[in-house]
CSV table of N, CA and C in Angstrom, one decimal:
chain,number,residue,atom,x,y,z
A,472,MET,N,-37.3,-2.6,-8.1
A,472,MET,CA,-35.9,-2.3,-7.8
A,472,MET,C,-35.0,-3.1,-8.7
A,473,THR,N,-34.1,-2.5,-9.4
A,473,THR,CA,-33.2,-3.2,-10.3
A,473,THR,C,-32.0,-3.7,-9.5
A,474,LYS,N,-31.5,-4.9,-9.9
A,474,LYS,CA,-30.3,-5.5,-9.3
A,474,LYS,C,-29.2,-5.5,-10.4
A,475,SER,N,-28.0,-4.9,-10.0
A,475,SER,CA,-26.8,-4.9,-10.9
A,475,SER,C,-25.7,-5.7,-10.2
A,476,ILE,N,-24.8,-6.3,-11.0
A,476,ILE,CA,-23.7,-7.1,-10.4
A,476,ILE,C,-22.4,-6.6,-11.0
A,477,ILE,N,-21.5,-6.4,-10.0
A,477,ILE,CA,-20.1,-6.1,-10.3
A,477,ILE,C,-19.3,-7.4,-10.1
A,478,LYS,N,-18.7,-8.0,-11.1
A,478,LYS,CA,-18.0,-9.2,-10.9
A,478,LYS,C,-16.5,-8.8,-10.9
A,479,VAL,N,-15.8,-9.3,-9.9
A,479,VAL,CA,-14.4,-9.2,-9.8
A,479,VAL,C,-13.8,-10.6,-10.0
A,480,LEU,N,-13.3,-10.9,-11.2
A,480,LEU,CA,-12.8,-12.2,-11.5
A,480,LEU,C,-11.3,-12.2,-11.4
A,481,ARG,N,-10.7,-12.9,-10.4
A,481,ARG,CA,-9.3,-12.9,-10.2
A,481,ARG,C,-8.7,-13.8,-11.3
A,482,ILE,N,-7.7,-13.3,-12.0
A,482,ILE,CA,-7.1,-14.0,-13.1
A,482,ILE,C,-5.6,-14.3,-13.0
A,483,LYS,N,-4.9,-13.5,-12.2
A,483,LYS,CA,-3.4,-13.8,-12.1
A,483,LYS,C,-2.9,-13.5,-10.7
A,484,GLN,N,-1.9,-14.2,-10.3
A,484,GLN,CA,-1.4,-14.1,-9.0
A,484,GLN,C,0.1,-13.7,-9.0
A,485,GLY,N,0.5,-12.6,-8.4
A,485,GLY,CA,1.9,-12.2,-8.3
A,485,GLY,C,2.4,-12.6,-6.9
A,486,LYS,N,3.6,-12.2,-6.6
A,486,LYS,CA,4.2,-12.5,-5.3
A,486,LYS,C,3.4,-11.9,-4.1
A,487,HIS,N,3.0,-10.7,-4.3
A,487,HIS,CA,2.2,-10.0,-3.3
A,487,HIS,C,0.9,-9.4,-3.8
A,488,SER,N,0.6,-9.7,-5.0
A,488,SER,CA,-0.6,-9.0,-5.7
A,488,SER,C,-1.5,-10.0,-6.4
A,489,THR,N,-2.8,-9.6,-6.5
A,489,THR,CA,-3.8,-10.4,-7.2
A,489,THR,C,-4.4,-9.5,-8.3
A,490,LEU,N,-4.3,-9.9,-9.5
A,490,LEU,CA,-4.9,-9.1,-10.6
A,490,LEU,C,-6.3,-9.7,-11.0
A,491,SER,N,-7.2,-8.8,-11.2
A,491,SER,CA,-8.6,-9.3,-11.6
A,491,SER,C,-9.1,-8.4,-12.8
A,492,GLU,N,-10.1,-9.0,-13.4
A,492,GLU,CA,-10.9,-8.2,-14.4
A,492,GLU,C,-12.2,-7.8,-13.7
A,493,ILE,N,-12.7,-6.6,-13.9
A,493,ILE,CA,-13.9,-6.1,-13.3
A,493,ILE,C,-14.9,-5.9,-14.4
A,494,TYR,N,-16.1,-6.5,-14.2
A,494,TYR,CA,-17.2,-6.5,-15.1
A,494,TYR,C,-18.4,-5.8,-14.4
A,495,VAL,N,-19.1,-5.0,-15.1
A,495,VAL,CA,-20.4,-4.5,-14.5
A,495,VAL,C,-21.5,-5.0,-15.5
A,496,ASN,N,-22.4,-5.7,-14.9
A,496,ASN,CA,-23.5,-6.4,-15.7
A,496,ASN,C,-22.9,-7.0,-17.0
A,497,ASN,N,-21.9,-7.8,-16.8
A,497,ASN,CA,-21.2,-8.6,-17.8
A,497,ASN,C,-20.4,-7.8,-18.8
A,498,GLN,N,-20.2,-6.5,-18.6
A,498,GLN,CA,-19.4,-5.7,-19.5
A,498,GLN,C,-18.1,-5.4,-18.9
A,499,PHE,N,-17.0,-5.7,-19.5
A,499,PHE,CA,-15.6,-5.4,-19.0
A,499,PHE,C,-15.5,-3.9,-18.9
A,500,ILE,N,-15.0,-3.5,-17.7
A,500,ILE,CA,-14.8,-2.1,-17.4
A,500,ILE,C,-13.4,-1.7,-17.2
A,501,CYS,N,-12.7,-2.5,-16.3
A,501,CYS,CA,-11.3,-2.2,-16.0
A,501,CYS,C,-10.6,-3.4,-15.3
A,502,TYR,N,-9.4,-3.3,-14.9
A,502,TYR,CA,-8.7,-4.3,-14.1
A,502,TYR,C,-8.7,-3.9,-12.7
A,503,GLY,N,-8.6,-4.9,-11.8
A,503,GLY,CA,-8.5,-4.6,-10.4
A,503,GLY,C,-7.2,-5.2,-9.8
A,504,LEU,N,-6.8,-4.7,-8.7
A,504,LEU,CA,-5.6,-5.2,-8.0
A,504,LEU,C,-5.9,-5.2,-6.5
A,505,GLU,N,-5.5,-6.4,-5.9
A,505,GLU,CA,-5.7,-6.6,-4.5
A,505,GLU,C,-4.4,-7.2,-4.0
A,506,ASN,N,-4.3,-7.3,-2.6
A,506,ASN,CA,-3.3,-8.1,-2.0
A,506,ASN,C,-3.5,-9.6,-2.4
A,507,ILE,N,-2.7,-10.5,-1.8
A,507,ILE,CA,-2.9,-11.9,-2.1
A,507,ILE,C,-3.8,-12.4,-1.0
A,508,PRO,N,-4.5,-13.5,-1.4
A,508,PRO,CA,-5.4,-14.2,-0.4
A,508,PRO,C,-4.5,-14.8,0.7
A,509,ARG,N,-5.0,-14.8,1.9
A,509,ARG,CA,-4.2,-15.4,3.0
A,509,ARG,C,-5.2,-16.3,3.9
A,510,PRO,N,-4.7,-17.4,4.4
A,510,PRO,CA,-5.6,-18.2,5.2
A,510,PRO,C,-6.0,-17.5,6.5
A,511,ILE,N,-5.1,-16.7,7.1
A,511,ILE,CA,-5.3,-15.9,8.2
A,511,ILE,C,-5.2,-14.4,7.8
A,512,LYS,N,-6.2,-13.6,8.1
A,512,LYS,CA,-6.2,-12.2,7.7
A,512,LYS,C,-5.1,-11.4,8.3
A,513,LYS,N,-4.3,-10.7,7.5
A,513,LYS,CA,-3.3,-9.8,8.0
A,513,LYS,C,-3.8,-8.4,7.6
A,514,ARG,N,-4.0,-7.5,8.6
A,514,ARG,CA,-4.6,-6.2,8.5
A,514,ARG,C,-4.0,-5.4,7.3
A,515,GLY,N,-4.8,-5.0,6.4
A,515,GLY,CA,-4.4,-4.2,5.2
A,515,GLY,C,-3.5,-4.9,4.2
A,516,GLU,N,-3.4,-6.3,4.3
A,516,GLU,CA,-2.5,-7.0,3.4
A,516,GLU,C,-3.1,-8.3,2.9
A,517,THR,N,-4.4,-8.4,3.0
A,517,THR,CA,-5.1,-9.6,2.6
A,517,THR,C,-6.2,-9.3,1.6
A,518,ALA,N,-6.3,-10.2,0.6
A,518,ALA,CA,-7.4,-10.0,-0.4
A,518,ALA,C,-8.8,-10.3,0.3
A,519,ILE,N,-9.8,-9.7,-0.3
A,519,ILE,CA,-11.2,-9.9,0.2
A,519,ILE,C,-11.5,-11.4,0.0
A,520,PRO,N,-12.2,-12.1,0.9
A,520,PRO,CA,-12.6,-13.4,0.7
A,520,PRO,C,-13.6,-13.5,-0.5
A,521,ALA,N,-13.5,-14.6,-1.3
A,521,ALA,CA,-14.4,-14.8,-2.4
A,521,ALA,C,-15.8,-14.8,-1.8
A,522,GLY,N,-16.8,-14.3,-2.6
A,522,GLY,CA,-18.2,-14.3,-2.1
A,522,GLY,C,-19.0,-13.1,-2.7
A,523,SER,N,-20.2,-13.0,-2.3
A,523,SER,CA,-21.1,-11.9,-2.7
A,523,SER,C,-21.4,-10.9,-1.6
A,524,TYR,N,-21.3,-9.6,-2.0
A,524,TYR,CA,-21.4,-8.6,-1.0
A,524,TYR,C,-22.2,-7.4,-1.6
A,525,LYS,N,-22.9,-6.7,-0.7
A,525,LYS,CA,-23.7,-5.5,-1.1
A,525,LYS,C,-22.7,-4.3,-1.2
A,526,LEU,N,-23.0,-3.5,-2.2
A,526,LEU,CA,-22.2,-2.2,-2.4
A,526,LEU,C,-23.0,-1.1,-1.8
A,527,GLY,N,-22.3,-0.2,-1.1
A,527,GLY,CA,-23.0,1.0,-0.5
A,527,GLY,C,-22.0,2.2,-0.6
A,528,PHE,N,-22.6,3.3,-0.2
A,528,PHE,CA,-21.8,4.6,-0.2
A,528,PHE,C,-21.3,4.8,1.2
A,529,ASN,N,-20.0,5.2,1.4
A,529,ASN,CA,-19.5,5.6,2.7
A,529,ASN,C,-19.1,7.1,2.5
A,530,ARG,N,-19.7,7.9,3.3
A,530,ARG,CA,-19.5,9.3,3.2
A,530,ARG,C,-18.8,9.9,4.4
A,531,GLU,N,-18.0,9.1,5.0
A,531,GLU,CA,-17.2,9.5,6.2
A,531,GLU,C,-15.7,9.3,5.9
A,532,GLY,N,-14.9,9.9,6.7
A,532,GLY,CA,-13.4,9.7,6.7
A,532,GLY,C,-12.6,10.5,5.8
A,533,ALA,N,-11.3,10.4,6.0
A,533,ALA,CA,-10.3,11.3,5.3
A,533,ALA,C,-10.3,10.9,3.8
A,534,MET,N,-10.4,9.7,3.4
A,534,MET,CA,-10.3,9.3,2.0
A,534,MET,C,-11.5,9.9,1.3
A,535,ASN,N,-12.7,9.8,1.9
A,535,ASN,CA,-13.9,10.4,1.3
A,535,ASN,C,-13.7,11.9,1.0
A,536,GLY,N,-13.1,12.6,2.0
A,536,GLY,CA,-12.8,14.0,1.8
A,536,GLY,C,-11.9,14.3,0.7
A,537,ARG,N,-10.8,13.5,0.5
A,537,ARG,CA,-9.9,13.6,-0.6
A,537,ARG,C,-10.5,13.4,-1.9
A,538,TYR,N,-11.4,12.4,-2.0
A,538,TYR,CA,-12.1,12.1,-3.3
A,538,TYR,C,-13.1,13.2,-3.6
A,539,TYR,N,-13.7,13.8,-2.6
A,539,TYR,CA,-14.6,15.0,-2.9
A,539,TYR,C,-13.8,16.1,-3.5
A,540,ASP,N,-12.6,16.3,-2.9
A,540,ASP,CA,-11.7,17.4,-3.4
A,540,ASP,C,-11.2,17.1,-4.9
A,541,ASP,N,-10.9,15.8,-5.1
A,541,ASP,CA,-10.4,15.4,-6.4
A,541,ASP,C,-11.5,15.4,-7.5
A,542,TYR,N,-12.7,15.0,-7.1
A,542,TYR,CA,-13.8,14.8,-8.1
A,542,TYR,C,-15.0,15.5,-7.6
A,543,PRO,N,-15.0,16.9,-7.5
A,543,PRO,CA,-16.1,17.6,-6.9
A,543,PRO,C,-17.5,17.4,-7.6
A,544,LYS,N,-17.5,17.2,-8.9
A,544,LYS,CA,-18.7,17.1,-9.6
A,544,LYS,C,-19.2,15.6,-9.7
A,545,LEU,N,-18.3,14.7,-9.4
A,545,LEU,CA,-18.6,13.3,-9.6
A,545,LEU,C,-18.9,12.6,-8.3
A,546,HIS,N,-18.1,12.9,-7.2
A,546,HIS,CA,-18.1,12.1,-6.0
A,546,HIS,C,-19.4,12.2,-5.2
A,547,ARG,N,-19.9,11.1,-4.8
A,547,ARG,CA,-21.1,11.0,-3.9
A,547,ARG,C,-20.9,10.2,-2.7
A,548,GLY,N,-19.6,9.8,-2.5
A,548,GLY,CA,-19.3,8.9,-1.4
A,548,GLY,C,-18.4,7.8,-1.9
A,549,MET,N,-17.6,7.2,-1.1
A,549,MET,CA,-16.7,6.1,-1.5
A,549,MET,C,-17.6,4.8,-1.8
A,550,LEU,N,-17.2,4.1,-2.8
A,550,LEU,CA,-17.9,2.8,-3.1
A,550,LEU,C,-17.4,1.8,-2.1
A,551,GLU,N,-18.2,1.4,-1.1
A,551,GLU,CA,-17.8,0.5,-0.1
A,551,GLU,C,-18.4,-0.9,-0.3
A,552,ILE,N,-17.6,-1.9,-0.2
A,552,ILE,CA,-18.0,-3.3,-0.2
A,552,ILE,C,-18.4,-3.6,1.2
A,553,MET,N,-19.7,-3.9,1.4
A,553,MET,CA,-20.2,-4.0,2.8
A,553,MET,C,-20.2,-5.4,3.4
A,554,ALA,N,-20.1,-5.5,4.7
A,554,ALA,CA,-20.4,-6.7,5.4
A,554,ALA,C,-19.4,-7.9,5.1
A,555,ILE,N,-18.1,-7.5,4.9
A,555,ILE,CA,-17.1,-8.6,4.6
A,555,ILE,C,-16.7,-9.0,6.0
A,556,PRO,N,-16.8,-10.3,6.4
A,556,PRO,CA,-16.3,-10.7,7.7
A,556,PRO,C,-14.9,-10.3,8.0
A,557,ASP,N,-14.7,-9.7,9.2
A,557,ASP,CA,-13.4,-9.3,9.7
A,557,ASP,C,-12.7,-8.2,8.8
A,558,PHE,N,-13.4,-7.6,7.9
A,558,PHE,CA,-12.9,-6.4,7.1
A,558,PHE,C,-13.8,-5.2,7.3
A,559,SER,N,-13.3,-4.0,7.2
A,559,SER,CA,-14.1,-2.8,7.3
A,559,SER,C,-13.5,-1.8,6.4
A,560,TYR,N,-14.3,-0.8,5.9
A,560,TYR,CA,-13.8,0.3,5.1
A,560,TYR,C,-13.1,-0.3,3.8
A,561,VAL,N,-13.7,-1.2,3.1
A,561,VAL,CA,-13.2,-1.8,1.9
A,561,VAL,C,-13.8,-1.1,0.7
A,562,TYR,N,-13.0,-0.4,-0.1
A,562,TYR,CA,-13.5,0.4,-1.2
A,562,TYR,C,-12.9,0.0,-2.5
A,563,PHE,N,-13.6,0.4,-3.6
A,563,PHE,CA,-12.9,0.5,-4.9
A,563,PHE,C,-12.3,1.9,-4.9
A,564,HIS,N,-11.0,1.9,-5.2
A,564,HIS,CA,-10.4,3.2,-5.3
A,564,HIS,C,-9.2,3.2,-6.3
A,565,LYS,N,-8.6,4.4,-6.5
A,565,LYS,CA,-7.5,4.5,-7.5
A,565,LYS,C,-6.2,4.1,-6.7
A,566,GLY,N,-5.2,3.7,-7.5
A,566,GLY,CA,-3.9,3.3,-7.0
A,566,GLY,C,-3.2,2.4,-8.0
A,567,ASN,N,-1.9,2.1,-7.8
A,567,ASN,CA,-1.1,1.4,-8.8
A,567,ASN,C,-0.5,0.1,-8.3
A,568,THR,N,-0.1,0.0,-7.0
A,568,THR,CA,0.6,-1.2,-6.6
A,568,THR,C,-0.1,-1.8,-5.3
A,569,HIS,N,0.2,-3.1,-5.1
A,569,HIS,CA,-0.4,-3.8,-3.9
A,569,HIS,C,-0.1,-3.0,-2.6
A,570,ARG,N,1.0,-2.2,-2.6
A,570,ARG,CA,1.3,-1.5,-1.3
A,570,ARG,C,0.2,-0.4,-1.1
A,571,GLN,N,-0.6,0.0,-2.1
A,571,GLN,CA,-1.6,1.0,-1.9
A,571,GLN,C,-3.0,0.5,-1.7
A,572,THR,N,-3.1,-0.8,-1.6
A,572,THR,CA,-4.5,-1.4,-1.5
A,572,THR,C,-5.1,-1.3,-0.1
A,573,ALA,N,-4.3,-1.5,0.9
A,573,ALA,CA,-4.8,-1.5,2.3
A,573,ALA,C,-6.0,-2.4,2.4
A,574,GLY,N,-6.1,-3.5,1.7
A,574,GLY,CA,-7.2,-4.5,1.8
A,574,GLY,C,-8.3,-4.1,0.8
A,575,CYS,N,-8.2,-3.1,0.0
A,575,CYS,CA,-9.2,-2.6,-0.9
A,575,CYS,C,-9.0,-3.1,-2.3
A,576,ILE,N,-9.8,-2.8,-3.3
A,576,ILE,CA,-9.6,-3.1,-4.7
A,576,ILE,C,-9.2,-1.8,-5.4
A,577,LEU,N,-8.0,-1.8,-6.0
A,577,LEU,CA,-7.6,-0.7,-6.8
A,577,LEU,C,-8.1,-1.0,-8.2
A,578,VAL,N,-8.3,0.1,-9.0
A,578,VAL,CA,-8.7,-0.1,-10.4
A,578,VAL,C,-7.8,0.6,-11.4
A,579,GLY,N,-7.6,0.0,-12.6
A,579,GLY,CA,-6.8,0.6,-13.6
A,579,GLY,C,-7.2,0.2,-15.0
A,580,SER,N,-6.8,0.9,-16.0
A,580,SER,CA,-7.2,0.6,-17.4
A,580,SER,C,-6.2,-0.4,-18.0
A,581,GLN,N,-5.0,-0.5,-17.5
A,581,GLN,CA,-4.0,-1.4,-18.0
A,581,GLN,C,-3.2,-2.0,-16.9
A,582,TYR,N,-2.4,-3.0,-17.1
A,582,TYR,CA,-1.5,-3.6,-16.1
A,582,TYR,C,-0.2,-4.0,-16.7
A,583,VAL,N,0.8,-4.1,-15.8
A,583,VAL,CA,2.1,-4.6,-16.2
A,583,VAL,C,2.5,-5.5,-15.0
A,584,LEU,N,3.5,-6.4,-15.4
A,584,LEU,CA,4.1,-7.3,-14.4
A,584,LEU,C,5.5,-6.8,-14.2
A,585,ASP,N,5.9,-6.4,-13.0
A,585,ASP,CA,7.2,-5.9,-12.7
A,585,ASP,C,7.7,-6.5,-11.4
A,586,ALA,N,8.9,-7.2,-11.6
A,586,ALA,CA,9.6,-7.9,-10.5
A,586,ALA,C,8.6,-8.8,-9.7
A,587,GLY,N,7.8,-9.6,-10.5
A,587,GLY,CA,7.0,-10.6,-9.9
A,587,GLY,C,5.6,-10.1,-9.3
A,588,ASP,N,5.3,-8.8,-9.5
A,588,ASP,CA,4.1,-8.3,-9.0
A,588,ASP,C,3.4,-7.5,-10.1
A,589,TYR,N,2.0,-7.5,-10.0
A,589,TYR,CA,1.2,-6.7,-11.0
A,589,TYR,C,1.1,-5.3,-10.5
A,590,GLN,N,1.1,-4.4,-11.5
A,590,GLN,CA,0.8,-3.0,-11.2
A,590,GLN,C,-0.2,-2.5,-12.2
A,591,LEU,N,-1.0,-1.6,-11.7
A,591,LEU,CA,-2.1,-1.0,-12.6
A,591,LEU,C,-1.6,0.4,-13.2
A,592,LEU,N,-2.0,0.7,-14.4
A,592,LEU,CA,-1.8,1.9,-15.0
A,592,LEU,C,-3.1,2.6,-15.3
A,593,ALA,N,-3.1,3.9,-15.5
A,593,ALA,CA,-4.2,4.7,-15.9
A,593,ALA,C,-5.4,4.5,-14.8
A,594,SER,N,-5.0,4.6,-13.6
A,594,SER,CA,-5.9,4.3,-12.5
A,594,SER,C,-7.0,5.4,-12.4
A,595,ARG,N,-6.6,6.7,-12.5
A,595,ARG,CA,-7.6,7.7,-12.4
A,595,ARG,C,-8.7,7.6,-13.5
A,596,LEU,N,-8.3,7.3,-14.7
A,596,LEU,CA,-9.2,7.1,-15.8
A,596,LEU,C,-10.2,5.9,-15.6
A,597,ALA,N,-9.6,4.8,-15.1
A,597,ALA,CA,-10.5,3.6,-14.8
A,597,ALA,C,-11.4,4.0,-13.6
A,598,TYR,N,-11.0,4.7,-12.6
A,598,TYR,CA,-11.8,5.0,-11.5
A,598,TYR,C,-13.0,5.9,-11.9
A,599,LYS,N,-12.7,6.9,-12.7
A,599,LYS,CA,-13.8,7.8,-13.2
A,599,LYS,C,-14.8,7.0,-14.0
A,600,LYS,N,-14.4,6.1,-14.8
A,600,LYS,CA,-15.2,5.2,-15.7
A,600,LYS,C,-16.1,4.3,-14.8
A,601,LEU,N,-15.5,3.6,-13.9
A,601,LEU,CA,-16.2,2.7,-13.0
A,601,LEU,C,-17.2,3.4,-12.1
A,602,TYR,N,-16.7,4.5,-11.5
A,602,TYR,CA,-17.5,5.2,-10.5
A,602,TYR,C,-18.7,5.8,-11.2
A,603,SER,N,-18.6,6.5,-12.3
A,603,SER,CA,-19.7,7.1,-13.0
A,603,SER,C,-20.8,6.0,-13.3
A,604,LEU,N,-20.4,4.9,-13.8
A,604,LEU,CA,-21.3,3.8,-14.2
A,604,LEU,C,-22.0,3.3,-12.9
A,605,VAL,N,-21.2,3.0,-11.9
A,605,VAL,CA,-21.8,2.3,-10.7
A,605,VAL,C,-22.7,3.3,-9.9
A,606,VAL,N,-22.3,4.5,-9.8
A,606,VAL,CA,-23.2,5.5,-9.1
A,606,VAL,C,-24.6,5.5,-9.8
A,607,GLU,N,-24.7,5.6,-11.1
A,607,GLU,CA,-26.0,5.6,-11.8
A,607,GLU,C,-26.8,4.3,-11.4
A,608,LEU,N,-26.1,3.1,-11.4
A,608,LEU,CA,-26.7,1.9,-11.1
A,608,LEU,C,-27.2,1.9,-9.6
A,609,MET,N,-26.4,2.4,-8.7
A,609,MET,CA,-26.8,2.4,-7.3
A,609,MET,C,-28.0,3.3,-7.1
A,610,LEU,N,-28.1,4.4,-7.9
A,610,LEU,CA,-29.3,5.3,-7.8
A,610,LEU,C,-30.6,4.6,-8.3
A,611,GLN,N,-30.4,3.6,-9.2
A,611,GLN,CA,-31.5,2.9,-9.7
A,611,GLN,C,-31.9,1.7,-8.9
A,612,GLY,N,-31.0,1.2,-8.1
A,612,GLY,CA,-31.4,0.0,-7.3
A,612,GLY,C,-30.2,-0.6,-6.6
A,613,PHE,N,-30.3,-1.9,-6.4
A,613,PHE,CA,-29.3,-2.7,-5.6
A,613,PHE,C,-28.1,-3.1,-6.4
A,614,VAL,N,-26.9,-2.9,-5.9
A,614,VAL,CA,-25.7,-3.4,-6.6
A,614,VAL,C,-24.9,-4.4,-5.7
A,615,GLU,N,-24.6,-5.5,-6.3
A,615,GLU,CA,-23.9,-6.6,-5.6
A,615,GLU,C,-22.6,-6.8,-6.2
A,616,VAL,N,-21.6,-7.1,-5.3
A,616,VAL,CA,-20.2,-7.3,-5.8
A,616,VAL,C,-20.0,-8.8,-5.6
A,617,GLU,N,-19.6,-9.5,-6.7
A,617,GLU,CA,-19.3,-10.9,-6.6
A,617,GLU,C,-17.8,-11.0,-6.9
A,618,ILE,N,-17.1,-11.6,-5.9
A,618,ILE,CA,-15.6,-11.8,-6.0
A,618,ILE,C,-15.4,-13.3,-6.2
A,619,LYS,N,-14.7,-13.6,-7.3
A,619,LYS,CA,-14.5,-15.1,-7.6
A,619,LYS,C,-13.0,-15.3,-8.0
């Protein structure tokens, strides 16, 4: 069984946002956006704690249904970062601002700094790129997410 690693390297901090670079097996794929880290978790508004987590498919829920509709030939389930203490339903997904993260990691091909916070651009493009690559790796073996 092959092991692949998605590295989420946090590089910049905004007032309410955390910008990262996302690498798959040491190859830069896109940028990521999360909420800010907090000492006490605030539901839907806290960055994922640094650490290593298994990646899995989640095939339940409304978001999963929307992504099946948006990407009928590509979607096999949401990419869920599993077993994060005090977090659930944490996905890689498309979006542009920290208000859309809900505790998840958004992806984008570019970023801008606007009024003290980072925003992602070309999110759909980045999502399709990351998703296609990661799904193939998941079908071949184990995929781990390292957040630093």
